[in-house]
Amino acid sequence: MADTETVLAHRRDGYLLVTLNRPDRLNAFNEDMHHALRGHLTDAEETADIRAVLLTGAGRAFCAGQDLSDRDMRAGGPAPDLGVTLDTLYNPLVRQIRSMNKPVVCAVNGVAAGAGANIALCCDIVLAAQSARFIQAFSKIGLVPDSGGTWLLPRLIGEARAKALAMTGAPLDAETAASWGLIWKCVPDSELMMEAGNLAGQLAAGATRGLALTKQLIQQAAGQPLDQHLDSERDAQRQAGRTADYKEGVTSFLEKRPARFSGS
Ligand code: T3D
């Protein structure tokens, strides 16, 4: 695959490694990058033997959010309608990641700013290199956190920290992000891709349908009372109990051997 592509995709053992690839712009999003990323995620969704996704960035950054050179208003003219951009590009991307029927791991290899931070945070399991920083950069340019930021942040770290990060645009280092519960883990820079790859491989070898149901239940929990959620768990467990992977899981336990999940 040519290295001029805005997003690279490589098949690994059971998972798709997807790399944002505009390193000279700190992997900031332009329209082409949105379409390329969504295309690779769709491929991963639709390909049975891709059973997880690992998302990362090329170069020293994960992603600096919207490419602001595409928003240059110095020549005059009307302000861009950013609602349209969210409707057509950012929101469908977040929805795709959150509804994807396979685990999405994010390896935040460097700075994650603006929508770049919130797209990382909407992935299922987020690891970050020790040198990475999360920046809700929006306030610095007069915007509000988007790509799910104002929904995710208070849920992950509470209102006090969410408001402070969003309103100051202060960078948050990866170690603090992990200690606050914003992400799963902070790892030494040199170990990030190995650890994230091992995790993606482990998930890809897991009971894919059970993992997808687990992801949906945890996301759904925020929006419904326990009483209703217990019914959702019952329905999901009913589905999980009918999978070949459940049968294999129980059989392998009884036979005292590792499970060989097929994802079906
Ligand atoms: O617009 C819509 O459609 C609505 C949706 C909005 C979503 C958003 O994401 S809004 C938020 C946009 N992002 C930002 O405001 C972040 C802007 N970038 C920064 O604040 C800093 O670059 C960083 C804190 C991320 C990193 O700082 P640093 O010092 O490590 O690097 P740098 O020198 O600022 O950047 C390196 C290069 O990348 C530089 O280019 P140059 O001078 O080497 O030619 C810089 O201009 C470029 N770059 C970084 N971020 C962006 C960017 N170019 C375009 N757009 C960017 N977002």
XYZ file of N, CA and C and ligand atoms in Angstrom:
849
model
N 0.840 -1.210 0.000
C 0.000 0.000 0.000
C 0.874 1.260 0.000
N 0.582 2.228 -0.857
C 1.435 3.415 -0.966
C 1.409 4.223 0.324
N 2.569 4.815 0.673
C 2.659 5.528 1.943
C 2.084 6.937 1.836
N 1.563 7.301 0.634
C 0.935 8.610 0.487
C -0.532 8.555 0.936
N -1.014 7.380 1.266
C -2.414 7.266 1.677
C -2.616 7.869 3.051
N -3.768 8.508 3.238
C -4.009 9.207 4.512
C -4.259 8.248 5.672
N -4.662 7.036 5.336
C -4.837 6.004 6.368
C -4.278 4.700 5.816
N -3.440 4.045 6.607
C -2.877 2.762 6.180
C -3.609 1.638 6.904
N -3.752 0.511 6.229
C -4.385 -0.641 6.883
C -3.579 -1.885 6.577
N -3.238 -2.628 7.598
C -2.466 -3.853 7.431
C -3.119 -4.981 8.217
N -3.267 -6.126 7.542
C -3.794 -7.300 8.240
C -2.736 -7.871 9.149
N -3.070 -8.104 10.388
C -2.203 -8.793 11.338
C -2.902 -10.076 11.748
N -2.348 -10.737 12.750
C -2.899 -12.015 13.142
C -4.309 -11.855 13.722
N -5.314 -11.910 12.869
C -6.704 -11.841 13.333
C -7.261 -10.432 13.446
N -6.401 -9.417 13.391
C -6.922 -8.053 13.533
C -6.406 -7.149 12.426
N -7.043 -5.967 12.302
C -6.628 -4.986 11.299
C -5.920 -3.835 12.012
N -4.678 -3.595 11.618
C -3.926 -2.455 12.155
C -4.210 -1.258 11.251
N -4.809 -0.223 11.808
C -5.205 0.959 11.034
C -4.401 2.155 11.551
N -3.668 2.806 10.624
C -2.752 3.875 11.051
C -3.114 5.185 10.357
N -3.454 6.198 11.151
C -3.687 7.540 10.593
C -2.359 8.022 10.046
N -2.360 8.540 8.816
C -1.066 8.720 8.154
C -0.920 10.082 7.477
N -0.997 11.146 8.291
C -0.636 12.479 7.792
C 0.359 13.075 8.804
N 1.497 12.419 8.984
C 2.371 12.785 10.108
C 2.847 14.229 10.080
N 3.002 14.821 8.886
C 3.471 16.220 8.827
C 2.414 17.182 9.366
N 1.167 16.742 9.452
C 0.064 17.537 10.046
C -0.376 16.928 11.368
N 0.470 16.171 11.967
C 0.129 15.456 13.214
C -1.170 14.655 13.044
N -1.328 14.082 11.834
C -2.483 13.230 11.516
C -3.822 13.940 11.733
N -3.832 15.256 11.481
C -5.093 16.007 11.551
C -6.032 15.500 10.450
N -7.333 15.569 10.743
C -8.335 15.044 9.811
C -8.621 15.995 8.662
N -8.494 15.509 7.450
C -9.144 16.165 6.315
C -10.230 15.202 5.822
N -10.966 15.636 4.816
C -12.108 14.827 4.400
C -11.666 13.461 3.869
N -10.553 13.465 3.150
C -10.069 12.208 2.588
C -9.752 11.206 3.707
N -9.138 11.725 4.769
C -8.775 10.826 5.873
C -10.020 10.239 6.536
N -11.062 11.069 6.680
C -12.325 10.553 7.230
C -12.836 9.385 6.385
N -12.887 9.615 5.065
C -13.477 8.571 4.205
C -12.617 7.315 4.211
N -11.299 7.512 4.195
C -10.409 6.343 4.190
C -10.562 5.550 5.492
N -10.604 6.262 6.607
C -10.723 5.565 7.896
C -12.038 4.795 7.971
N -13.112 5.454 7.569
C -14.417 4.780 7.632
C -14.445 3.560 6.712
N -13.791 3.687 5.561
C -13.743 2.551 4.629
C -13.020 1.358 5.254
N -11.895 1.612 5.918
C -11.160 0.504 6.533
C -11.945 -0.109 7.699
N -12.643 0.738 8.440
C -13.447 0.197 9.545
C -14.594 -0.667 9.002
N -15.173 -0.214 7.897
C -16.246 -1.013 7.281
C -15.700 -2.360 6.805
N -14.511 -2.339 6.190
C -13.899 -3.614 5.770
C -13.736 -4.542 6.968
N -13.243 -3.960 8.069
C -13.019 -4.789 9.261
C -14.334 -5.366 9.771
N -15.371 -4.538 9.731
C -16.686 -4.990 10.201
C -17.209 -6.141 9.355
N -16.958 -6.042 8.042
C -17.594 -6.976 7.119
C -16.750 -8.219 6.832
N -15.515 -8.239 7.289
C -14.639 -9.369 6.992
C -14.601 -10.307 8.192
N -15.077 -11.532 7.978
C -15.268 -12.432 9.121
C -13.959 -12.720 9.859
N -12.855 -12.887 9.106
C -11.632 -13.274 9.822
C -10.816 -12.079 10.332
N -11.352 -10.866 10.223
C -10.803 -9.740 10.999
C -11.689 -9.636 12.230
N -11.122 -9.891 13.396
C -11.970 -9.983 14.597
C -11.640 -8.918 15.640
N -10.799 -7.941 15.246
C -10.538 -6.785 16.116
C -9.831 -5.738 15.267
N -9.817 -4.500 15.785
C -9.129 -3.400 15.094
C -8.170 -2.753 16.079
N -6.991 -2.385 15.579
C -6.051 -1.594 16.389
C -5.800 -0.290 15.646
N -6.166 0.825 16.286
C -6.048 2.153 15.662
C -4.882 2.910 16.292
N -4.023 3.503 15.444
C -2.899 4.286 15.957
C -2.563 5.397 14.956
N -1.486 6.142 15.239
C -1.087 7.217 14.332
C 0.363 7.062 13.889
N 0.674 7.585 12.707
C 2.054 7.538 12.211
C 2.821 8.754 12.736
N 4.093 8.563 13.007
C 4.924 9.690 13.427
C 4.777 9.990 14.912
N 4.943 11.273 15.275
C 5.016 11.606 16.702
C 3.665 11.914 17.345
N 2.599 11.911 16.542
C 1.277 12.240 17.095
C 0.291 11.109 16.836
N -0.763 11.073 17.658
C -1.885 10.202 17.310
C -2.765 10.953 16.309
N -3.282 12.118 16.724
C -4.142 12.901 15.825
C -4.408 14.263 16.447
N -4.273 15.326 15.655
C -4.469 16.697 16.154
C -5.862 17.230 15.829
N -6.823 16.324 15.610
C -8.197 16.777 15.359
C -8.369 17.296 13.942
N -9.308 18.209 13.803
C -9.602 18.780 12.473
C -8.373 19.490 11.902
N -8.104 19.301 10.608
C -7.042 20.064 9.944
C -7.512 21.515 9.807
N -6.890 22.381 10.579
C -7.352 23.774 10.622
C -6.970 24.551 9.374
N -6.057 24.019 8.571
C -5.767 24.730 7.323
C -6.942 24.616 6.347
N -7.834 23.658 6.582
C -9.066 23.571 5.786
C -10.155 24.490 6.337
N -9.842 25.245 7.376
C -10.841 26.143 7.987
C -10.337 27.592 7.967
N -9.442 27.894 7.057
C -8.831 29.231 6.977
C -9.877 30.246 6.508
N -10.192 31.207 7.394
C -11.238 32.191 7.056
C -10.636 33.560 6.793
N -9.302 33.602 6.625
C -8.650 34.911 6.488
C -9.040 35.638 5.214
N -9.437 34.890 4.195
C -9.818 35.533 2.932
C -11.230 36.113 2.989
N -11.921 35.925 4.122
C -13.296 36.423 4.240
C -14.301 35.368 3.813
N -15.530 35.800 3.585
C -16.589 34.850 3.221
C -17.298 34.350 4.462
N -18.352 33.558 4.256
C -19.167 33.099 5.395
C -18.413 32.067 6.236
N -18.776 32.003 7.519
C -18.178 30.989 8.388
C -18.643 29.606 7.922
N -17.785 28.597 8.051
C -18.225 27.250 7.649
C -19.312 26.744 8.593
N -20.182 25.889 8.091
C -21.211 25.280 8.949
C -20.616 24.014 9.558
N -20.147 24.134 10.794
C -19.486 22.991 11.419
C -20.479 21.904 11.818
N -21.753 22.283 11.907
C -22.783 21.263 12.171
C -22.820 20.247 11.032
N -22.619 20.732 9.818
C -22.617 19.822 8.663
C -21.432 18.867 8.762
N -20.263 19.416 9.146
C -19.074 18.552 9.260
C -19.297 17.470 10.309
N -19.896 17.865 11.427
C -20.130 16.855 12.464
C -21.129 15.810 11.964
N -22.196 16.296 11.346
C -23.230 15.372 10.843
C -22.689 14.384 9.829
N -21.813 14.868 8.961
C -21.427 14.014 7.830
C -20.108 13.269 8.053
N -19.252 13.780 8.943
C -17.925 13.160 9.081
C -17.640 12.645 10.494
N -17.607 13.548 11.475
C -17.176 13.116 12.819
C -18.205 12.205 13.503
N -19.480 12.613 13.475
C -20.470 11.804 14.204
C -20.626 10.398 13.613
N -20.674 10.259 12.287
C -20.744 8.889 11.755
C -19.526 8.045 12.149
N -18.367 8.679 12.256
C -17.165 7.931 12.652
C -17.300 7.422 14.089
N -17.719 8.327 14.986
C -17.884 7.914 16.389
C -18.948 6.823 16.487
N -20.046 7.019 15.772
C -21.121 6.002 15.825
C -20.614 4.662 15.293
N -19.797 4.714 14.247
C -19.302 3.463 13.661
C -18.418 2.713 14.661
N -17.541 3.441 15.332
C -16.647 2.787 16.302
C -17.454 2.215 17.462
N -18.416 3.007 17.953
C -19.184 2.559 19.120
C -20.120 1.391 18.792
N -20.593 1.328 17.543
C -21.547 0.254 17.224
C -20.860 -0.946 16.583
N -19.560 -0.839 16.348
C -18.858 -1.914 15.644
C -18.961 -3.223 16.427
N -19.189 -4.311 15.671
C -19.419 -5.602 16.325
C -18.113 -6.334 16.648
N -17.019 -5.576 16.702
C -15.705 -6.147 17.027
C -14.964 -5.160 17.921
N -14.066 -5.644 18.782
C -13.361 -4.718 19.669
C -12.440 -3.773 18.893
N -12.413 -2.514 19.326
C -11.511 -1.523 18.734
C -10.545 -1.054 19.831
N -9.273 -1.364 19.635
C -8.226 -0.951 20.574
C -7.574 0.298 20.001
N -7.248 1.263 20.857
C -6.550 2.451 20.366
C -5.195 2.556 21.060
N -4.141 2.696 20.267
C -2.789 2.906 20.804
C -2.433 4.365 20.538
N -2.522 5.177 21.575
C -2.269 6.616 21.433
C -0.759 6.826 21.544
N -0.152 7.009 20.390
C 1.314 7.000 20.305
C 1.935 8.366 20.582
N 1.113 9.417 20.650
C 1.639 10.770 20.868
C 0.468 11.676 21.151
N 0.634 12.964 20.863
C -0.430 13.899 21.231
C -1.757 13.547 20.540
N -2.836 13.656 21.313
C -4.195 13.438 20.794
C -4.962 14.698 21.170
N -5.304 15.517 20.167
C -5.900 16.825 20.465
C -7.229 16.979 19.740
N -8.122 17.790 20.332
C -9.408 18.056 19.699
C -10.166 16.767 19.438
N -10.761 16.672 18.254
C -11.501 15.461 17.912
C -10.595 14.241 17.949
N -9.306 14.445 17.748
C -8.353 13.327 17.818
C -8.365 12.680 19.193
N -8.474 13.497 20.240
C -8.522 12.948 21.599
C -9.813 12.172 21.808
N -10.927 12.747 21.346
C -12.212 12.118 21.662
C -12.473 10.882 20.816
N -11.901 10.846 19.621
C -12.020 9.630 18.816
C -11.210 8.511 19.477
N -10.044 8.852 20.006
C -9.278 7.841 20.759
C -10.117 7.329 21.931
N -10.718 8.271 22.669
C -11.429 7.888 23.894
C -12.709 7.095 23.627
N -13.253 7.198 22.420
C -14.472 6.429 22.159
C -14.159 4.993 21.727
N -12.876 4.666 21.585
C -12.530 3.276 21.282
C -12.745 2.419 22.532
N -12.765 1.105 22.351
C -13.163 0.240 23.466
C -12.086 0.137 24.545
N -10.846 -0.016 24.141
C -9.754 -0.093 25.120
C -8.643 0.835 24.619
N -8.229 1.769 25.464
C -7.259 2.784 25.046
C -5.974 2.630 25.852
N -4.872 2.428 25.118
C -3.555 2.430 25.737
C -2.835 3.674 25.223
N -1.971 4.240 26.050
C -1.230 5.413 25.573
C 0.236 5.287 25.946
N 1.087 5.797 25.056
C 2.516 5.872 25.357
C 2.707 6.913 26.459
N 3.746 6.669 27.265
C 4.017 7.572 28.388
C 4.145 9.025 27.935
N 4.655 9.244 26.723
C 4.876 10.619 26.256
C 3.623 11.241 25.632
N 2.552 10.464 25.534
C 1.335 10.987 24.884
C 0.641 11.997 25.796
N -0.119 12.905 25.152
C -0.916 13.881 25.905
C -2.305 13.951 25.280
N -3.283 14.201 26.138
C -4.664 14.371 25.665
C -5.034 15.837 25.856
N -5.456 16.473 24.771
C -5.755 17.906 24.852
C -7.142 18.186 24.272
N -8.022 18.725 25.124
C -9.334 19.190 24.637
C -9.092 20.592 24.073
N -8.505 20.618 22.882
C -7.998 21.876 22.325
C -9.099 22.846 21.874
N -10.328 22.390 21.881
C -11.430 23.159 21.291
C -11.553 24.574 21.869
N -11.418 24.691 23.199
C -11.650 26.006 23.826
C -10.647 27.038 23.317
N -9.485 26.580 22.877
C -8.450 27.504 22.395
C -8.848 28.169 21.082
N -9.795 27.525 20.357
C -10.228 28.130 19.088
C -11.728 28.472 19.110
N -12.283 28.537 20.319
C -13.671 29.001 20.434
C -14.734 27.959 20.173
N -14.343 26.672 20.177
C -15.335 25.615 19.898
C -15.683 24.844 21.165
N -16.634 23.939 21.024
C -16.992 23.038 22.121
C -16.394 21.672 21.819
N -16.107 20.876 22.849
C -15.620 19.517 22.580
C -16.666 18.731 21.790
N -16.229 18.093 20.721
C -17.167 17.307 19.912
C -16.699 15.857 19.847
N -17.212 15.128 18.878
C -16.900 13.696 18.732
C -17.166 12.941 20.032
N -18.206 13.354 20.728
C -18.610 12.661 21.958
C -17.896 13.152 23.207
N -17.039 14.162 23.089
C -16.249 14.603 24.249
C -17.073 15.003 25.461
N -18.134 15.803 25.244
C -18.900 16.276 26.413
C -19.761 15.156 27.017
N -19.907 14.070 26.308
C -20.638 12.894 26.830
C -19.675 11.949 27.540
N -18.534 11.703 26.868
C -17.575 10.723 27.401
C -16.834 11.230 28.638
N -16.353 12.474 28.570
C -15.472 12.960 29.639
C -16.118 12.906 31.023
N -17.322 13.484 31.210
C -17.898 13.407 32.559
C -18.159 11.980 33.012
N -18.492 11.103 32.075
C -18.739 9.710 32.468
C -17.459 9.016 32.890
N -16.379 9.326 32.208
C -15.117 8.626 32.495
C -14.411 9.206 33.711
N -14.427 10.538 33.859
C -13.595 11.150 34.910
C -14.368 12.094 35.825
N -15.673 12.229 35.637
C -16.477 13.105 36.505
C -16.534 14.529 35.972
N -17.557 15.250 36.448
C -17.841 16.581 35.913
C -16.723 17.588 36.209
N -16.158 17.529 37.405
C -15.156 18.534 37.786
C -13.945 18.481 36.853
N -13.417 17.278 36.660
C -12.238 17.139 35.797
C -12.608 17.376 34.329
N -13.794 16.925 33.942
C -14.226 17.109 32.549
C -14.304 18.594 32.211
N -14.918 19.352 33.103
C -15.075 20.786 32.823
C -13.716 21.481 32.792
N -12.852 21.122 33.723
C -11.542 21.781 33.763
C -10.745 21.482 32.497
N -10.728 20.233 32.072
C -9.993 19.890 30.849
C -10.589 20.601 29.637
N -11.927 20.595 29.556
C -12.591 21.163 28.383
C -12.463 22.679 28.340
N -12.531 23.313 29.510
C -12.555 24.778 29.506
C -11.164 25.404 29.491
N -10.158 24.662 29.965
C -8.796 25.231 29.940
C -8.003 24.766 28.725
N -8.341 23.609 28.174
C -7.529 23.050 27.085
C -6.166 22.592 27.585
N -6.056 22.367 28.900
C -4.757 21.947 29.465
C -4.421 20.531 29.017
N -3.156 20.302 28.652
C -2.785 18.938 28.260
C -2.801 17.994 29.465
N -3.266 16.785 29.246
C -3.277 15.776 30.299
C -2.295 14.683 29.903
N -1.312 14.427 30.763
C -0.317 13.404 30.407
C -0.930 12.007 30.564
N -0.300 11.043 29.887
C -0.882 9.695 29.801
C -0.960 9.008 31.160
N 0.043 9.239 32.006
C 0.007 8.586 33.321
C -1.184 9.073 34.141
N -1.404 10.390 34.128
C -2.557 10.932 34.866
C -3.855 10.443 34.224
N -3.882 10.405 32.897
C -5.097 9.920 32.212
C -5.441 8.513 32.691
N -4.418 7.674 32.838
C -4.674 6.303 33.301
C -5.103 6.310 34.771
N -4.434 7.146 35.591
C -4.780 7.127 37.020
C -6.182 7.710 37.251
N -6.660 8.564 36.372
C -8.020 9.109 36.481
C -9.084 8.159 35.896
N -8.647 7.135 35.172
C -9.613 6.224 34.552
C -10.108 6.711 33.199
N -9.376 7.683 32.611
C -9.754 8.157 31.270
C -9.387 7.121 30.215
N -8.314 6.393 30.479
C -7.845 5.351 29.552
C -7.537 4.093 30.365
N -7.287 3.005 29.643
C -7.013 1.728 30.303
C -5.614 1.711 30.902
N -4.607 2.166 30.121
C -3.241 1.925 30.557
C -2.264 2.888 29.914
N -1.253 3.280 30.676
C -0.128 4.047 30.126
C 1.077 3.102 30.103
N 1.778 3.033 28.964
C 2.917 2.101 28.867
C 4.138 2.848 28.328
N 5.340 2.350 28.615
C 6.530 2.998 28.060
C 6.430 3.103 26.531
N 6.926 4.200 25.990
C 6.807 4.438 24.536
C 7.256 3.233 23.709
N 8.405 2.667 24.100
C 9.000 1.599 23.287
C 8.153 0.315 23.334
N 7.239 0.223 24.291
C 6.440 -1.014 24.431
C 5.017 -0.874 23.912
N 4.648 0.368 23.520
C 3.238 0.613 23.190
C 2.709 -0.323 22.114
N 3.384 -0.368 20.968
C 2.802 -1.105 19.851
C 2.829 -2.612 20.104
N 3.856 -3.073 20.825
C 3.899 -4.505 21.133
C 2.735 -4.866 22.075
N 2.578 -4.047 23.095
C 1.510 -4.350 24.056
C 0.119 -4.209 23.424
N -0.050 -3.153 22.627
C -1.362 -2.962 21.982
C -1.627 -4.077 20.974
N -0.585 -4.492 20.258
C -0.734 -5.578 19.276
C -1.087 -6.889 19.977
N -0.428 -7.145 21.101
C -0.757 -8.375 21.846
C -2.205 -8.354 22.315
N -2.638 -7.186 22.778
C -4.018 -7.072 23.255
C -5.006 -7.271 22.106
N -4.733 -6.610 20.973
C -5.638 -6.761 19.815
C -5.666 -8.224 19.357
N -4.494 -8.873 19.372
C -4.424 -10.286 18.980
C -5.222 -11.160 19.940
N -5.089 -10.859 21.218
C -5.821 -11.639 22.231
C -7.333 -11.478 22.036
N -7.772 -10.242 21.789
C -9.208 -10.014 21.584
C -9.684 -10.683 20.296
N -8.822 -10.653 19.275
C -9.191 -11.258 17.987
C -9.361 -12.767 18.116
N -8.665 -13.339 19.071
C -8.785 -14.790 19.278
C -9.900 -15.110 20.271
N -10.630 -14.090 20.701
C -11.675 -14.286 21.711
C -13.019 -14.656 21.100
N -14.024 -14.724 21.961
C -15.384 -15.074 21.537
C -16.031 -13.793 21.002
N -15.851 -13.540 19.714
C -16.172 -12.242 19.099
C -17.602 -11.779 19.382
N -18.544 -12.679 19.262
C -19.949 -12.254 19.449
C -20.226 -11.911 20.909
N -19.632 -12.662 21.795
C -19.779 -12.344 23.226
C -19.139 -10.996 23.549
N -17.982 -10.725 22.942
C -17.306 -9.443 23.184
C -18.151 -8.284 22.634
N -18.740 -8.496 21.461
C -19.566 -7.428 20.862
C -20.789 -7.143 21.738
N -21.393 -8.200 22.269
C -22.559 -8.006 23.146
C -22.146 -7.301 24.434
N -20.973 -7.653 24.952
C -20.457 -7.019 26.173
C -20.264 -5.525 25.951
N -19.641 -5.188 24.809
C -19.410 -3.777 24.458
C -20.733 -3.019 24.412
N -21.714 -3.590 23.739
C -22.997 -2.891 23.605
C -23.680 -2.727 24.949
N -23.624 -3.751 25.795
C -24.278 -3.657 27.112
C -23.648 -2.557 27.957
N -22.326 -2.499 27.951
C -21.654 -1.497 28.794
C -21.970 -0.091 28.294
N -22.026 0.073 26.981
C -22.362 1.389 26.428
C -23.819 1.762 26.718
N -24.680 0.761 26.651
C -26.120 0.973 26.849
C -26.421 1.331 28.306
N -25.587 0.857 29.228
C -25.867 0.982 30.662
C -26.080 2.436 31.078
N -25.319 3.343 30.453
C -25.405 4.749 30.838
C -26.794 5.327 30.595
N -27.527 4.734 29.690
C -28.805 5.337 29.277
C -30.030 4.647 29.825
N -29.882 3.668 30.720
C -31.097 3.009 31.218
C -30.956 2.579 32.679
N -32.097 2.522 33.388
C -32.054 2.104 34.795
C -31.697 0.619 34.930
N -31.236 0.245 36.128
C -30.799 -1.138 36.369
C -31.888 -2.149 36.005
N -33.118 -1.834 36.397
C -34.198 -2.793 36.155
C -34.300 -3.156 34.673
N -34.240 -2.133 33.850
C -34.315 -2.352 32.397
C -33.032 -3.023 31.888
N -31.913 -2.629 32.507
C -30.630 -3.159 32.045
C -30.517 -4.663 32.327
N -31.124 -5.102 33.419
C -31.097 -6.538 33.723
C -31.783 -7.327 32.598
N -32.825 -6.744 32.045
C -33.491 -7.408 30.910
C -32.576 -7.435 29.686
N -31.828 -6.328 29.494
C -30.904 -6.294 28.352
C -29.824 -7.367 28.516
N -29.343 -7.524 29.747
C -28.327 -8.565 29.993
C -28.904 -9.959 29.730
N -30.142 -10.137 30.145
C -30.780 -11.449 29.901
C -30.854 -11.743 28.399
N -31.270 -10.730 27.629
C -31.402 -10.934 26.183
C -30.042 -11.213 25.538
N -29.029 -10.451 25.987
C -27.697 -10.648 25.417
C -27.141 -12.016 25.805
N -27.384 -12.409 27.053
C -26.855 -13.711 27.493
C -27.524 -14.852 26.738
N -28.804 -14.635 26.441
C -29.514 -15.651 25.652
C -28.813 -15.826 24.295
N -28.485 -14.687 23.675
C -27.787 -14.756 22.370
C -26.409 -15.391 22.518
N -25.670 -14.956 23.552
C -24.307 -15.485 23.742
C -24.346 -16.993 23.977
N -25.368 -17.433 24.709
C -25.479 -18.855 25.040
C -25.767 -19.727 23.829
N -26.154 -19.094 22.730
C -26.450 -19.868 21.512
C -25.273 -19.873 20.541
N -24.162 -19.253 20.912
C -23.032 -19.195 19.980
C -22.201 -20.475 20.068
N -21.489 -20.739 18.965
C -20.550 -21.869 18.956
C -19.427 -21.608 19.960
N -19.089 -20.333 20.151
C -17.985 -20.026 21.077
C -18.349 -20.344 22.528
N -19.597 -20.198 22.882
C -19.993 -20.577 24.254
C -19.811 -22.086 24.424
N -20.279 -22.830 23.426
C -20.147 -24.296 23.488
C -18.667 -24.680 23.614
N -17.837 -24.022 22.790
C -16.405 -24.304 22.822
C -15.788 -23.887 24.172
N -16.229 -22.769 24.719
C -15.695 -22.292 26.003
C -15.958 -23.291 27.115
N -17.189 -23.785 27.178
C -17.537 -24.742 28.233
C -16.823 -26.072 27.995
N -16.812 -26.503 26.725
C -16.167 -27.786 26.409
C -14.674 -27.740 26.752
N -14.007 -26.647 26.367
C -12.560 -26.552 26.626
C -12.293 -26.514 28.133
N -13.188 -25.879 28.882
C -13.019 -25.866 30.348
C -13.101 -27.295 30.886
N -14.113 -28.013 30.456
C -14.303 -29.374 30.975
C -13.189 -30.309 30.530
N -12.639 -30.033 29.357
C -11.539 -30.876 28.846
C -10.178 -30.371 29.285
N -10.163 -29.325 30.100
C -8.926 -28.751 30.660
C -7.907 -28.437 29.569
N -8.361 -27.674 28.557
C -7.494 -27.235 27.455
C -7.867 -25.811 27.084
N -6.950 -25.080 26.395
C -7.311 -23.718 25.982
C -8.449 -23.744 24.966
N -9.309 -22.719 25.043
C -10.428 -22.634 24.091
C -9.910 -22.215 22.721
N -10.550 -22.743 21.676
C -10.246 -22.304 20.303
C -11.519 -21.662 19.746
N -11.646 -20.340 20.007
C -12.860 -19.651 19.585
C -12.827 -19.363 18.086
N -13.988 -19.520 17.450
C -14.065 -19.286 16.000
C -14.666 -17.921 15.680
N -15.224 -17.265 16.677
C -15.886 -15.980 16.433
C -17.326 -16.153 15.999
N -17.827 -17.394 16.049
C -19.216 -17.612 15.616
C -20.070 -18.100 16.783
O -13.912 22.034 11.851
C -14.782 21.171 11.981
O -15.128 20.480 11.026
C -15.403 20.934 13.324
C -14.690 19.861 14.038
C -13.672 20.144 14.855
C -12.911 19.095 15.502
C -11.596 19.557 16.064
O -10.748 18.704 16.232
S -11.326 21.198 16.464
C -9.711 21.175 17.170
C -8.655 21.230 16.112
N -7.329 20.931 16.633
C -6.628 21.816 17.330
O -7.058 22.895 17.639
C -5.213 21.397 17.682
C -4.227 22.258 16.927
N -2.856 21.811 17.181
C -2.215 22.093 18.314
O -2.727 22.709 19.225
C -0.788 21.636 18.399
O -0.318 21.389 17.105
C -0.612 20.347 19.249
C -0.872 20.688 20.721
C -1.563 19.243 18.815
C 0.834 19.832 19.103
O 1.717 20.894 19.360
P 3.254 20.738 18.955
O 3.943 21.946 19.476
O 3.736 19.414 19.398
O 3.287 20.716 17.348
P 3.059 21.942 16.353
O 4.365 22.569 16.045
O 1.962 22.824 16.826
O 2.505 21.163 15.061
C 3.366 20.509 14.144
C 2.849 20.756 12.756
O 1.543 20.178 12.642
C 2.698 22.240 12.457
O 2.941 22.434 11.074
P 4.325 23.076 10.552
O 4.502 24.382 11.273
O 5.384 22.069 10.949
O 4.129 23.216 9.085
C 1.244 22.492 12.743
O 0.721 23.605 12.059
C 0.643 21.202 12.234
N -0.646 20.967 12.877
C -0.868 20.566 14.139
N -2.168 20.461 14.384
C -2.790 20.832 13.234
C -1.824 21.147 12.285
N -2.150 21.542 11.058
C -3.467 21.635 10.773
N -4.429 21.350 11.642
C -4.155 20.930 12.887
N -5.146 20.600 13.723
